[in-house]
Short mmCIF file of C-alpha atoms in Angstrom, two decimals:
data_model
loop_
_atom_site.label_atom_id
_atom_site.label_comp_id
_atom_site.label_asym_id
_atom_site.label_seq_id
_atom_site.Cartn_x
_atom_site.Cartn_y
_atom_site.Cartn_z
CA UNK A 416 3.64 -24.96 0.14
CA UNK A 417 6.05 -27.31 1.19
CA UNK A 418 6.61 -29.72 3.86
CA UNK A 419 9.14 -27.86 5.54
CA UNK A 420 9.10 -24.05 4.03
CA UNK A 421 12.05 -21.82 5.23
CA UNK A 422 10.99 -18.99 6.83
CA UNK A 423 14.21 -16.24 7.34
CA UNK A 424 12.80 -14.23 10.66
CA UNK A 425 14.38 -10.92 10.48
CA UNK A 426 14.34 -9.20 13.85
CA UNK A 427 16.30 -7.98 16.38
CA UNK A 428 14.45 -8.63 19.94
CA UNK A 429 15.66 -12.00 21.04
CA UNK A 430 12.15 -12.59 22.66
CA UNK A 431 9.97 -12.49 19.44
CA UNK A 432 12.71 -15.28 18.24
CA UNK A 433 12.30 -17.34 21.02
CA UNK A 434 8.80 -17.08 20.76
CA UNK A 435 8.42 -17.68 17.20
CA UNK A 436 10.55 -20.74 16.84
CA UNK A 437 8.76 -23.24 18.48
CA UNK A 438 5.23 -21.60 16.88
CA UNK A 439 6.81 -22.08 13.59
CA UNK A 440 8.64 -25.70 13.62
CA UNK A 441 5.08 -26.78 15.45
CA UNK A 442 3.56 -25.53 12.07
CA UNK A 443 5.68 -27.47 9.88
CA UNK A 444 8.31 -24.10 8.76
CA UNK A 445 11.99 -24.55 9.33
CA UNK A 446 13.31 -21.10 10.95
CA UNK A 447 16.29 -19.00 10.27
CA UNK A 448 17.10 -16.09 11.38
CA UNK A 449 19.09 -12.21 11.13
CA UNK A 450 19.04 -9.50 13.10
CA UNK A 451 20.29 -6.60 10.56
CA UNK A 452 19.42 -5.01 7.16
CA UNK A 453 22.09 -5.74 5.31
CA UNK A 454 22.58 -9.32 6.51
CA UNK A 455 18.98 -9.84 5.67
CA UNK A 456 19.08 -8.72 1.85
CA UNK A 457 22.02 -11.04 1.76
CA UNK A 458 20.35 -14.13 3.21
CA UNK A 459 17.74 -13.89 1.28
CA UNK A 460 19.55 -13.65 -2.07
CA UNK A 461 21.79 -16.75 -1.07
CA UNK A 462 19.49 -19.09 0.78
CA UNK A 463 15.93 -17.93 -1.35
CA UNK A 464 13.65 -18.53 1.39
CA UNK A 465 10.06 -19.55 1.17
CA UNK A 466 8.86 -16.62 3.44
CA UNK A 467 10.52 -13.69 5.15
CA UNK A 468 9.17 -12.14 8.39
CA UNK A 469 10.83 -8.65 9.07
CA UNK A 470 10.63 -6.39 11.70
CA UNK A 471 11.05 -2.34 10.81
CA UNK A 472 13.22 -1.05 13.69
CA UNK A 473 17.01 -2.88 13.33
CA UNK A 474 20.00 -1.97 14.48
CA UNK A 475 21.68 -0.93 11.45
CA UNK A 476 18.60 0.88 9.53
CA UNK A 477 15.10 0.61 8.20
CA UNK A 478 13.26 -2.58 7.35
CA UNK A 479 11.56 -0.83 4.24
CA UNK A 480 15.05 -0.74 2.85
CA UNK A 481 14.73 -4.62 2.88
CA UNK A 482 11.57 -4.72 0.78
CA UNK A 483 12.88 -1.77 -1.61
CA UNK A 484 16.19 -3.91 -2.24
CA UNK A 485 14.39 -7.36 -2.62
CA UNK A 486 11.61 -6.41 -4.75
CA UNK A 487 14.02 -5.27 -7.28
CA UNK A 488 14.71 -9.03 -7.78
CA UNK A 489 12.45 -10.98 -6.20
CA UNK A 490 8.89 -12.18 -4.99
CA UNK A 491 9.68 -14.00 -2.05
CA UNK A 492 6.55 -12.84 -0.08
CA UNK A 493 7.60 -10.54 2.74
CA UNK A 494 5.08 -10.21 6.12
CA UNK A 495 6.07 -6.93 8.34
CA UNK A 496 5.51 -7.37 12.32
CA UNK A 497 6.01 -4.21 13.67
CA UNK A 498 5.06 -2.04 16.71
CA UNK A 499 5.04 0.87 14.79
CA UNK A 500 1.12 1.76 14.58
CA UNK A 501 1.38 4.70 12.55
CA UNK A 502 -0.83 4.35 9.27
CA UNK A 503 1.87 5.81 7.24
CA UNK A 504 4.35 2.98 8.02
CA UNK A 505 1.47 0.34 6.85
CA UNK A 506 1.15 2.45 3.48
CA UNK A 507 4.87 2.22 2.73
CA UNK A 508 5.16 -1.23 3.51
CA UNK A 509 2.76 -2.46 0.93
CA UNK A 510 3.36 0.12 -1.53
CA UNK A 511 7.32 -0.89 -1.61
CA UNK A 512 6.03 -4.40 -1.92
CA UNK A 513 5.55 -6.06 1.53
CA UNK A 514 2.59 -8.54 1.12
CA UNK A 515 0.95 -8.07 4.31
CA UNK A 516 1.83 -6.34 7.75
CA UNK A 517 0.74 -7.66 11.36
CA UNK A 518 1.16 -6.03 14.41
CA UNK A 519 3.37 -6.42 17.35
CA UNK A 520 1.98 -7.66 19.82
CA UNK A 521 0.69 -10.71 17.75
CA UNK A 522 -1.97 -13.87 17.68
CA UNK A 523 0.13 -16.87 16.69
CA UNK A 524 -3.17 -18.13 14.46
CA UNK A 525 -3.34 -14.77 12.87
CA UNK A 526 -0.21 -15.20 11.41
CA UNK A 527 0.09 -18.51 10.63
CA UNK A 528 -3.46 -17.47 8.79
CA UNK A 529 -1.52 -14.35 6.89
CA UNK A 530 1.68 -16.52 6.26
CA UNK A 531 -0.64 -19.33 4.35
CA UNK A 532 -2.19 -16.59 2.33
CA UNK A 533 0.76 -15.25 1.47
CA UNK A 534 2.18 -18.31 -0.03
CA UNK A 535 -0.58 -19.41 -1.69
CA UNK A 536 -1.29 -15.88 -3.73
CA UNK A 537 2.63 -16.75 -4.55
CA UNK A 538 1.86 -19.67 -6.21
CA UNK A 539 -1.29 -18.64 -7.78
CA UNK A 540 0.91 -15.93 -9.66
CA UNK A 541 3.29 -18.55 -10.79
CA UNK A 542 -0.07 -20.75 -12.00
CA UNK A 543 -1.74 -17.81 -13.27
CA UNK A 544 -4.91 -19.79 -13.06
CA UNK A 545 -8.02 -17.93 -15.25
CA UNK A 546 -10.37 -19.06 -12.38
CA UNK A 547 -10.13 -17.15 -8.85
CA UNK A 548 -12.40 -18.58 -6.47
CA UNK A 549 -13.43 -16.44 -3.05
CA UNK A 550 -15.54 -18.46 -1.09
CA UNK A 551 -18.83 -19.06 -3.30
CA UNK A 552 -17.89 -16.23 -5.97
CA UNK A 553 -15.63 -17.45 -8.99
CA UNK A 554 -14.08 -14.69 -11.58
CA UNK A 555 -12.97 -15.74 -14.51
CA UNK A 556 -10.52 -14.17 -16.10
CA UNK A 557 -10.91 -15.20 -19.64
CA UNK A 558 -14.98 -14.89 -20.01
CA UNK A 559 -15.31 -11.53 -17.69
CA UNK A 560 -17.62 -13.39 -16.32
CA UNK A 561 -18.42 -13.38 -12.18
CA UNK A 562 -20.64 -16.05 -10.74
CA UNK A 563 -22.15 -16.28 -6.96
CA UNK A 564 -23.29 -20.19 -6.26
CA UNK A 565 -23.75 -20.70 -9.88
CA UNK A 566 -25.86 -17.49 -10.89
CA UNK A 567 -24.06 -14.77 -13.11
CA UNK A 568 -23.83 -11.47 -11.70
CA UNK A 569 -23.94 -8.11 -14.06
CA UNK A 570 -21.09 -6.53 -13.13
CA UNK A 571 -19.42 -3.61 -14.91
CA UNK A 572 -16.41 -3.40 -16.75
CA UNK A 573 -14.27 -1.85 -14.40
CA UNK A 574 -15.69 -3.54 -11.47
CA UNK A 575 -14.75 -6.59 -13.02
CA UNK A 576 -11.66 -5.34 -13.06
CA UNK A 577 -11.64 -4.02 -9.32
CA UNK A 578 -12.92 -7.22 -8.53
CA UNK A 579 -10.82 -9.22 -10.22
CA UNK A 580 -7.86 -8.00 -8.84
CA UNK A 581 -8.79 -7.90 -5.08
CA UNK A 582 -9.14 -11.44 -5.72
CA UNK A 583 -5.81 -12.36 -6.87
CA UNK A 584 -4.84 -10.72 -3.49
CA UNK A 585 -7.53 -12.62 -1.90
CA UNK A 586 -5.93 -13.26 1.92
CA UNK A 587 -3.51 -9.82 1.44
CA UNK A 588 -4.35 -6.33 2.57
CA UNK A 589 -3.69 -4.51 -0.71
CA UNK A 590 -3.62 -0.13 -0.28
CA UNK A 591 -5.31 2.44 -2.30
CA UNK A 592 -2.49 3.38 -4.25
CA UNK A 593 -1.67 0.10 -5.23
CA UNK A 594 -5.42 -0.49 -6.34
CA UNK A 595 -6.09 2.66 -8.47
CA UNK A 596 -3.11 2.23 -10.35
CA UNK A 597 -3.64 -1.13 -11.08
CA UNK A 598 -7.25 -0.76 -11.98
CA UNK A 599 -7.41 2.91 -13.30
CA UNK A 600 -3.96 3.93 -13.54
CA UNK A 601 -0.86 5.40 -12.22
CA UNK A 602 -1.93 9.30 -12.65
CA UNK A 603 -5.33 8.04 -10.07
CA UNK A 604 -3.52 7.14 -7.53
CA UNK A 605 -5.01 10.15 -5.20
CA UNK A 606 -8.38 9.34 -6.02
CA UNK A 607 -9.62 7.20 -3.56
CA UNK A 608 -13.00 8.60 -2.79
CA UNK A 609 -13.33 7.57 -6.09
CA UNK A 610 -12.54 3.76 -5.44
CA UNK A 611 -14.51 4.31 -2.09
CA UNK A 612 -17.77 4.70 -4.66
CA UNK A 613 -16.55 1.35 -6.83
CA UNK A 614 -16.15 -0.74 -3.40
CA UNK A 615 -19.60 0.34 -2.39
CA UNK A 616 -21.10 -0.88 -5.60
CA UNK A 617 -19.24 -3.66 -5.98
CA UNK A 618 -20.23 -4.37 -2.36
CA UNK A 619 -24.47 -4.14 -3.22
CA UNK A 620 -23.90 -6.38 -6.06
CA UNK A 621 -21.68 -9.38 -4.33
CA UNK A 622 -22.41 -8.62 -1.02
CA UNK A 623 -25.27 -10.47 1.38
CA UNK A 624 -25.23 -7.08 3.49
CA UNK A 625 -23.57 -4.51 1.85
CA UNK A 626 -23.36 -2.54 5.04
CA UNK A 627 -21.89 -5.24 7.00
CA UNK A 628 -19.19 -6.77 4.32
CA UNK A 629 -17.65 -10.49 4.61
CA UNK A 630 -16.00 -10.69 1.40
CA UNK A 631 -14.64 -7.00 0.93
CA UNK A 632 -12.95 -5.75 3.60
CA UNK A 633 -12.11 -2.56 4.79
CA UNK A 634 -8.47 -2.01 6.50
CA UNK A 635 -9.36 1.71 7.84
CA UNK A 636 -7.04 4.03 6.09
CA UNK A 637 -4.92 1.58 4.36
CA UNK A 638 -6.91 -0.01 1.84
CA UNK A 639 -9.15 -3.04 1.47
CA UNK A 640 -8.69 -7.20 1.96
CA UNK A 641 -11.00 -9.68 0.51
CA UNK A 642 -11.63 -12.58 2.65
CA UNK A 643 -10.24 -16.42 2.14
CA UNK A 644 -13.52 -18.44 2.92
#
């Protein structure tokens, strides 16, 4: 990240701004800010900021049509704050592309937390580093090969694979959908009882107490985050 990343704040309510400014620059981000759809998908195509934080409800349409438009031609990461609580809205956030999605009202800390992570698995695409490294696990990429504090654990092929990629998301809520097609394919994306059996082995075999989870998380009805440690 850099010294001063740009951070485009797309919302409409003047009191998130004025709240967010001051939370930001005292974090080291310079702020910018829009207050419409189609202002936003232009702002961020001119100025290419390092982050965008959008709200759903503007004045002139949908936030979702922001990610749909951007993610045709770019990665900036995008974090949703929203009041909208309906699980449905989370789903089709992330599955259009939004890296991560907080809820109005919001802890400042939580998402500083959520903006670092989303930078970070930015760069780590760019890098695409063979190593991943969550906390005292490491995957590597090239050897299929999954340590815990230097012992090898016997993992499966495809829940090296599950692992594997909930670790290159490592700080992001990542949904169902979005993990069965990546790991088994586009025509399983219904399946997730399915992935629900895969997380609960993977969970015995990297897992202190698999019943009480710190590195694979469970977002209730959304989909699953593993843990920056």
């Amino acid at each position: 990240m850099t010294a001063r990343a740009r951070v485009l704040v797309v919302d409409d309510e003047a009191a998130i701004l004025r709240f967010l400014k001051p939370a930001l620059e005292a974090n080291s981000y310079e702020m910018s800010s829009t207050d419409t759809v189609a202002d936003a998908i232009k702002r961020i195509a001119a100025e290419t900021p390092d982050i965008v934080l959008l709200d759903l409800g503007l004045a002139d349409g949908d936030g979702k049509d922001v990610i749909r438009r951007v993610r045709e031609w770019s990665d900036v990461p995008i974090i949703v704050l929203s009041a909208r609580e309906r699980e449905a809205e989370k789903i089709d956030s992330l599955d259009l592309g939004a890296d991560d999605y907080v809820n109005k009202p919001f802890n400042v800390g939580e998402l500083m937390a959520r903006m670092r992570a989303a930078l970070r698995h930015r760069l780590q695409r760019k890098a695409e580093t063979p190593l991943l490294c969550v906390g005292d696990l490491e995957v590597d990429s090239v050897r299929h090969r999954v340590t815990r504090g230097g012992a090898e654990l016997k993992l499966t092929p495809k829940e090296f694979d599950l692992l594997s990629f909930l670790a290159r998301h490592a700080g992001r809520v990542v949904t169902h959908r979005q993990i069965l097609a990546a790991v088994w394919g586009p025509a399983h994306t219904e399946d997730t009882q399915y992935l629900r059996v895969y997380i609960g082995q993977l969970r015995q075999k990297i897992e202190d107490k698999p019943d009480d989870p710190r590195v694979v998380l469970t977002e209730p009805g959304i989909g699953y985050r593993v843990r920056e440690m």
